Amino acid sequence: MTWAFASAAQAGPGKERVQDACAIRSFDRTLVLAVSDGAGSAPLSHIGATVASRTFSEQANPLVPSLVGSGGTGFWTEEDAFKWASTLVERIAEAIRAVAEQEERPIAEYAATLVGVVISPEGSLFVQVGDGIAVFRKGDQLEVAIQPEEAEFVNSTYFLTDANVQDHIQLRVIEGPLDEVALLTDGLQPLVLAGADAIPHERFFETVFRNIRSEAGEDTTASAWLASMLASDLVTSRTDDDTSIVAAVRRAD
Amino acid sequence: MESSHYEFPELEPLSEEMFLNTERRCPVVLLQDTSTSMAPHINKVNEGLQVLRHDLMADRLAAQRVEIAVITFGPVQLIQDFVTVDRWLPPRLHADGNTPLGQALRFALKQIRARKRAYREAGIPYYRPWIWLVTDGEPTDSWRDAGEEVQAEVKAGGLEMFTIGTDGADVDILRQIGAPRPPVWLRETKYREMFVWLSQSLKPVSRGTPGTALDLPPPSAWGEVQL
C-alpha cells in the first residue's frame, strides 16, 4: 500500500508553546499515525504528547504481525486487538514515566491523550485514550472510528498518565484497506464534526484529502497548507485550544 | 483565507464553509432575589446586568460561549431563558414579592438540566453550569430539600454554586446551600463591582483549557467572604 500524508500542529492563540504532537511512520506494509493532546493544566504535557505520539509510532508496527490472522478469523479479533492496544498503551505510559522519573517530576505533569491508528492492507486498528477523534473513509462514506467517550464536561478527559488508563482504552477494528484517514485533537473537533454523534463535516475532510497531492510519503506542501489553515482566523476565531491534524490518502497500488 | 490562496496557488483555498460553528457553552443562572425589600437597590442590580453584558461583550469568545439565564424570586419567574451574551438584552427587573428560595433553587436546577439535555442533543460541549444566587432576606419557604439537591449536584461535580448575601440574608443558610464555597457578603450595594467580578471570572472559564480547576480572584472589591 502506498500512502501520501501531511500533518500540522498549532499552538492556540496567545500560547507560547504547542502542547499537541503528531507522529507518522511509514513501513513496507503498514502506515502508523498518531496525535496526542497535552493537557493544558499540565506544565510538561508537551513532552508527554511528544513521547506518546512518538512511542506509538515506534512501537505499534512491531506488534502488528503477531496479531494478523490470529484467532483463525483471517484478521484480528477484538480480543487480540485489545491485548495489542493494552500492551501499547502500557509501553507509552512506561515511556512517559521514564521521562518523568529522569526529570524527577510527577507523571501527572506529562498528562496527554492519544489517538492512533495502524493501517495495513488486511485491516486497521484504531486506539484512543481521552479526547480527540479519528475519521476514515472506506469506500463512499466518511466515518468516525471511535465515538468520544462520555465525559460530561468540556474540561475533563482521560490521560495516558492516569493510574487507571487501562480502563479507558477505546479501540476499533476495521477489516480491509482504508482509503483516507485523518486524526485530530479536540481543539479542532467541534469545528469539523457535527452534533452529539460527531458526524464528519465533509467539506472540511474532502478539502484536506484533496489537497494532499504527492505520490507517496509526506506532502510537505500539504503540511504547510495545513499549518497555515490551523493558524488562520478561520480556526483561531473558533477555538483557543491547540489544534493538530494528521491526514493520509492511499494511492492506487 | 485570501493569503493562503496566494501561498498555495496550486491547492484548493481555505473557506468559511470548511468549518462548523458550534461554540462550547458555559451556562450561568442569575438567581436574583426580587422580594419587596430589594426595591431600593433594584436599579443597581439592573445597572449591574448591563455592566455584565457590556464587559462580557468585550471578549469575543466569552460572548459566544457564556449563556445567561435570569430567574427571579419571588414569585419564581423565568425572566430570560439561556441565551449567549452576544444575543442577550438584559431585562429590567422589578422588586415585588416574598423570598421563596427553595422553590427558586429547584427551578434553577430544572432549567439547568433541560439546558444540558439540549446541549447534548445538539452535540454542543459545555462547561460546568454556574448558579449565581443573590438574596437579601431569609427564605419564606422551606429551602432545606432544595439546598440538599444543590449540594448533591455540587458534590457530584455537576454545578458551581455561588451564594451572595446582603441586608437581611441568613449567612448560615447560604453557607449550607453553597458549601464548600463560602458565601460572600455584598458590601454597600456594590452590585456593579459584583457583576464586573462575575464577568472577569467567567472569561477565563470560557477560554476552556481542558482540565483546569476554577481559579477565582478574591471578591474584595465588592464583598467579604464569610468563612
Short mmCIF file of N, CA and C in Angstrom, two decimals, chain B residues 64-160:
data_model
loop_
_atom_site.label_atom_id
_atom_site.label_comp_id
_atom_site.label_asym_id
_atom_site.label_seq_id
_atom_site.Cartn_x
_atom_site.Cartn_y
_atom_site.Cartn_z
N GLN B 64 -19.65 34.50 22.99
CA GLN B 64 -20.28 33.42 22.23
C GLN B 64 -20.44 32.15 23.05
N ARG B 65 -19.79 32.10 24.21
CA ARG B 65 -19.80 30.86 24.98
C ARG B 65 -20.61 30.95 26.26
N VAL B 66 -20.57 32.11 26.91
CA VAL B 66 -21.31 32.24 28.15
C VAL B 66 -22.78 32.41 27.82
N GLU B 67 -23.62 31.59 28.45
CA GLU B 67 -25.05 31.72 28.28
C GLU B 67 -25.67 32.14 29.61
N ILE B 68 -26.50 33.16 29.54
CA ILE B 68 -27.11 33.70 30.75
C ILE B 68 -28.59 33.34 30.77
N ALA B 69 -29.05 32.87 31.93
CA ALA B 69 -30.49 32.79 32.17
C ALA B 69 -30.76 33.63 33.42
N VAL B 70 -31.86 34.37 33.42
CA VAL B 70 -32.20 35.19 34.58
C VAL B 70 -33.48 34.64 35.20
N ILE B 71 -33.37 34.24 36.46
CA ILE B 71 -34.54 33.75 37.20
C ILE B 71 -34.68 34.63 38.44
N THR B 72 -35.87 35.14 38.67
CA THR B 72 -36.09 35.99 39.85
C THR B 72 -37.05 35.30 40.81
N PHE B 73 -36.94 35.71 42.08
CA PHE B 73 -37.88 35.22 43.09
C PHE B 73 -38.05 36.31 44.12
N GLY B 74 -39.29 36.47 44.67
CA GLY B 74 -40.46 35.74 44.21
C GLY B 74 -41.48 36.71 43.60
N PRO B 75 -42.49 36.19 42.94
CA PRO B 75 -42.60 34.75 42.75
C PRO B 75 -41.49 34.27 41.80
N VAL B 76 -41.27 32.95 41.78
CA VAL B 76 -40.22 32.41 40.91
C VAL B 76 -40.63 32.60 39.46
N GLN B 77 -39.78 33.28 38.71
CA GLN B 77 -40.09 33.58 37.31
C GLN B 77 -38.86 33.41 36.44
N LEU B 78 -39.08 32.80 35.28
CA LEU B 78 -38.00 32.74 34.30
C LEU B 78 -38.10 34.03 33.47
N ILE B 79 -37.26 34.99 33.79
CA ILE B 79 -37.29 36.27 33.10
C ILE B 79 -36.61 36.15 31.74
N GLN B 80 -35.53 35.37 31.73
CA GLN B 80 -34.75 35.22 30.49
C GLN B 80 -34.21 33.80 30.45
N ASP B 81 -34.60 33.04 29.43
CA ASP B 81 -34.04 31.70 29.28
C ASP B 81 -32.61 31.81 28.74
N PHE B 82 -31.87 30.71 28.80
CA PHE B 82 -30.46 30.73 28.41
C PHE B 82 -30.28 31.32 27.01
N VAL B 83 -29.37 32.27 26.93
CA VAL B 83 -29.05 32.88 25.65
C VAL B 83 -27.58 33.31 25.71
N THR B 84 -26.86 33.17 24.59
CA THR B 84 -25.46 33.60 24.62
C THR B 84 -25.42 35.11 24.80
N VAL B 85 -24.34 35.59 25.40
CA VAL B 85 -24.25 37.01 25.77
C VAL B 85 -24.40 37.91 24.55
N ASP B 86 -23.87 37.46 23.40
CA ASP B 86 -23.96 38.32 22.21
C ASP B 86 -25.40 38.51 21.73
N ARG B 87 -26.31 37.70 22.25
CA ARG B 87 -27.72 37.88 21.87
C ARG B 87 -28.58 38.26 23.06
N TRP B 88 -27.96 38.63 24.14
CA TRP B 88 -28.67 38.89 25.39
C TRP B 88 -28.96 40.38 25.56
N LEU B 89 -30.23 40.70 25.78
CA LEU B 89 -30.59 42.06 26.18
C LEU B 89 -31.01 41.99 27.64
N PRO B 90 -30.19 42.55 28.53
CA PRO B 90 -30.51 42.43 29.96
C PRO B 90 -31.90 43.01 30.26
N PRO B 91 -32.68 42.30 31.07
CA PRO B 91 -34.03 42.75 31.40
C PRO B 91 -34.00 43.85 32.45
N ARG B 92 -35.11 44.54 32.62
CA ARG B 92 -35.28 45.46 33.76
C ARG B 92 -36.10 44.73 34.80
N LEU B 93 -35.49 44.49 35.93
CA LEU B 93 -36.17 43.75 36.99
C LEU B 93 -36.94 44.70 37.91
N HIS B 94 -38.02 44.16 38.49
CA HIS B 94 -38.79 44.93 39.47
C HIS B 94 -38.83 44.13 40.77
N ALA B 95 -38.79 44.83 41.89
CA ALA B 95 -38.78 44.15 43.19
C ALA B 95 -40.19 44.18 43.78
N ASP B 96 -40.78 43.00 43.92
CA ASP B 96 -42.16 42.95 44.40
C ASP B 96 -42.54 41.52 44.73
N GLY B 97 -42.34 41.09 45.99
CA GLY B 97 -42.75 39.73 46.33
C GLY B 97 -42.06 39.25 47.59
N ASN B 98 -42.16 37.94 47.83
CA ASN B 98 -41.52 37.36 49.02
C ASN B 98 -40.22 36.67 48.60
N THR B 99 -39.72 35.73 49.41
CA THR B 99 -38.41 35.13 49.16
C THR B 99 -38.49 33.60 49.16
N PRO B 100 -39.15 33.02 48.16
CA PRO B 100 -39.26 31.54 48.11
C PRO B 100 -37.98 30.91 47.56
N LEU B 101 -36.96 30.90 48.38
CA LEU B 101 -35.63 30.46 47.95
C LEU B 101 -35.60 28.99 47.52
N GLY B 102 -36.30 28.14 48.28
CA GLY B 102 -36.29 26.71 47.96
C GLY B 102 -36.85 26.45 46.57
N GLN B 103 -37.99 27.08 46.32
CA GLN B 103 -38.64 26.93 45.02
C GLN B 103 -37.73 27.46 43.91
N ALA B 104 -37.08 28.57 44.19
CA ALA B 104 -36.21 29.20 43.19
C ALA B 104 -35.04 28.28 42.84
N LEU B 105 -34.43 27.68 43.86
CA LEU B 105 -33.29 26.79 43.61
C LEU B 105 -33.71 25.57 42.80
N ARG B 106 -34.87 25.00 43.18
CA ARG B 106 -35.35 23.83 42.43
C ARG B 106 -35.61 24.18 40.97
N PHE B 107 -36.18 25.35 40.76
CA PHE B 107 -36.47 25.78 39.38
C PHE B 107 -35.17 25.98 38.60
N ALA B 108 -34.18 26.58 39.26
CA ALA B 108 -32.89 26.81 38.58
C ALA B 108 -32.25 25.47 38.18
N LEU B 109 -32.30 24.49 39.09
CA LEU B 109 -31.73 23.17 38.78
C LEU B 109 -32.46 22.53 37.60
N LYS B 110 -33.78 22.72 37.58
CA LYS B 110 -34.59 22.14 36.49
C LYS B 110 -34.20 22.78 35.16
N GLN B 111 -34.03 24.09 35.16
CA GLN B 111 -33.66 24.78 33.92
C GLN B 111 -32.28 24.32 33.44
N ILE B 112 -31.38 24.12 34.37
CA ILE B 112 -30.03 23.67 34.00
C ILE B 112 -30.08 22.27 33.41
N ARG B 113 -30.87 21.40 34.02
CA ARG B 113 -30.98 20.04 33.48
C ARG B 113 -31.51 20.07 32.05
N ALA B 114 -32.53 20.90 31.84
CA ALA B 114 -33.13 20.99 30.50
C ALA B 114 -32.11 21.54 29.50
N ARG B 115 -31.31 22.51 29.95
CA ARG B 115 -30.33 23.11 29.05
C ARG B 115 -29.24 22.11 28.68
N LYS B 116 -28.80 21.35 29.68
CA LYS B 116 -27.76 20.35 29.41
C LYS B 116 -28.27 19.31 28.41
N ARG B 117 -29.56 18.96 28.57
CA ARG B 117 -30.14 18.00 27.63
C ARG B 117 -30.11 18.56 26.21
N ALA B 118 -30.48 19.84 26.11
CA ALA B 118 -30.49 20.48 24.79
C ALA B 118 -29.08 20.53 24.19
N TYR B 119 -28.08 20.84 25.02
CA TYR B 119 -26.70 20.84 24.53
C TYR B 119 -26.33 19.46 24.00
N ARG B 120 -26.68 18.45 24.80
CA ARG B 120 -26.28 17.09 24.40
C ARG B 120 -26.92 16.70 23.08
N GLU B 121 -28.20 17.06 22.95
CA GLU B 121 -28.89 16.70 21.71
C GLU B 121 -28.28 17.41 20.51
N ALA B 122 -27.83 18.64 20.73
CA ALA B 122 -27.25 19.40 19.63
C ALA B 122 -25.76 19.11 19.47
N GLY B 123 -25.21 18.30 20.39
CA GLY B 123 -23.78 17.99 20.31
C GLY B 123 -22.90 19.17 20.68
N ILE B 124 -23.42 20.10 21.48
CA ILE B 124 -22.63 21.27 21.89
C ILE B 124 -21.95 20.95 23.22
N PRO B 125 -20.61 20.99 23.24
CA PRO B 125 -19.92 20.72 24.52
C PRO B 125 -20.20 21.86 25.50
N TYR B 126 -20.16 21.54 26.78
CA TYR B 126 -20.45 22.60 27.76
C TYR B 126 -19.60 22.45 29.00
N TYR B 127 -19.43 23.59 29.66
CA TYR B 127 -18.71 23.64 30.93
C TYR B 127 -19.69 23.40 32.07
N ARG B 128 -19.14 23.19 33.24
CA ARG B 128 -19.96 23.01 34.42
C ARG B 128 -20.82 24.26 34.64
N PRO B 129 -22.12 24.09 34.79
CA PRO B 129 -23.00 25.26 34.95
C PRO B 129 -22.76 26.01 36.27
N TRP B 130 -23.09 27.30 36.23
CA TRP B 130 -22.98 28.13 37.42
C TRP B 130 -24.38 28.58 37.86
N ILE B 131 -24.61 28.61 39.16
CA ILE B 131 -25.77 29.34 39.70
C ILE B 131 -25.22 30.47 40.56
N TRP B 132 -25.67 31.67 40.26
CA TRP B 132 -25.21 32.87 40.95
C TRP B 132 -26.40 33.42 41.73
N LEU B 133 -26.45 33.05 43.02
CA LEU B 133 -27.61 33.40 43.85
C LEU B 133 -27.33 34.68 44.64
N VAL B 134 -28.22 35.64 44.49
CA VAL B 134 -28.12 36.88 45.28
C VAL B 134 -29.43 37.05 46.05
N THR B 135 -29.32 37.17 47.37
CA THR B 135 -30.54 37.33 48.17
C THR B 135 -30.31 38.31 49.32
N ASP B 136 -31.38 38.98 49.70
CA ASP B 136 -31.26 39.98 50.77
C ASP B 136 -32.14 39.65 51.96
N GLY B 137 -32.70 38.42 51.96
CA GLY B 137 -33.58 38.11 53.08
C GLY B 137 -33.59 36.64 53.41
N GLU B 138 -34.28 36.30 54.50
CA GLU B 138 -34.41 34.90 54.86
C GLU B 138 -35.46 34.26 53.97
N PRO B 139 -35.30 32.99 53.65
CA PRO B 139 -36.29 32.30 52.81
C PRO B 139 -37.67 32.33 53.44
N THR B 140 -38.68 32.47 52.60
CA THR B 140 -40.05 32.42 53.10
C THR B 140 -40.70 31.07 52.81
N ASP B 141 -39.91 30.15 52.25
CA ASP B 141 -40.44 28.81 52.06
C ASP B 141 -39.44 27.81 52.65
N SER B 142 -39.76 26.53 52.57
CA SER B 142 -38.81 25.55 53.12
C SER B 142 -37.74 25.30 52.07
N TRP B 143 -36.53 25.58 52.45
CA TRP B 143 -35.43 25.57 51.49
C TRP B 143 -34.53 24.36 51.63
N ARG B 144 -34.73 23.54 52.72
CA ARG B 144 -33.74 22.50 53.03
C ARG B 144 -33.62 21.43 51.94
N ASP B 145 -34.77 20.94 51.46
CA ASP B 145 -34.70 19.89 50.44
C ASP B 145 -34.00 20.41 49.19
N ALA B 146 -34.36 21.64 48.80
CA ALA B 146 -33.73 22.21 47.61
C ALA B 146 -32.24 22.41 47.84
N GLY B 147 -31.89 22.84 49.06
CA GLY B 147 -30.48 23.01 49.40
C GLY B 147 -29.72 21.70 49.28
N GLU B 148 -30.37 20.62 49.71
CA GLU B 148 -29.72 19.31 49.61
C GLU B 148 -29.56 18.87 48.16
N GLU B 149 -30.56 19.20 47.34
CA GLU B 149 -30.46 18.89 45.90
C GLU B 149 -29.27 19.61 45.29
N VAL B 150 -29.12 20.87 45.66
CA VAL B 150 -27.99 21.66 45.17
C VAL B 150 -26.68 21.02 45.62
N GLN B 151 -26.63 20.67 46.90
CA GLN B 151 -25.41 20.07 47.44
C GLN B 151 -25.06 18.75 46.77
N ALA B 152 -26.10 17.97 46.47
CA ALA B 152 -25.86 16.68 45.79
C ALA B 152 -25.24 16.95 44.42
N GLU B 153 -25.76 17.96 43.75
CA GLU B 153 -25.26 18.30 42.41
C GLU B 153 -23.81 18.83 42.48
N VAL B 154 -23.55 19.67 43.48
CA VAL B 154 -22.20 20.21 43.66
C VAL B 154 -21.22 19.07 43.95
N LYS B 155 -21.63 18.16 44.84
CA LYS B 155 -20.73 17.07 45.21
C LYS B 155 -20.47 16.12 44.05
N ALA B 156 -21.47 16.00 43.18
CA ALA B 156 -21.29 15.14 42.00
C ALA B 156 -20.46 15.83 40.93
N GLY B 157 -20.03 17.06 41.21
CA GLY B 157 -19.19 17.78 40.23
C GLY B 157 -20.00 18.39 39.11
N GLY B 158 -21.31 18.53 39.30
CA GLY B 158 -22.17 19.00 38.21
C GLY B 158 -22.59 20.44 38.31
N LEU B 159 -22.05 21.19 39.26
CA LEU B 159 -22.54 22.56 39.45
C LEU B 159 -21.52 23.39 40.20
N GLU B 160 -21.38 24.65 39.79
CA GLU B 160 -20.64 25.64 40.58
C GLU B 160 -21.69 26.54 41.22
#
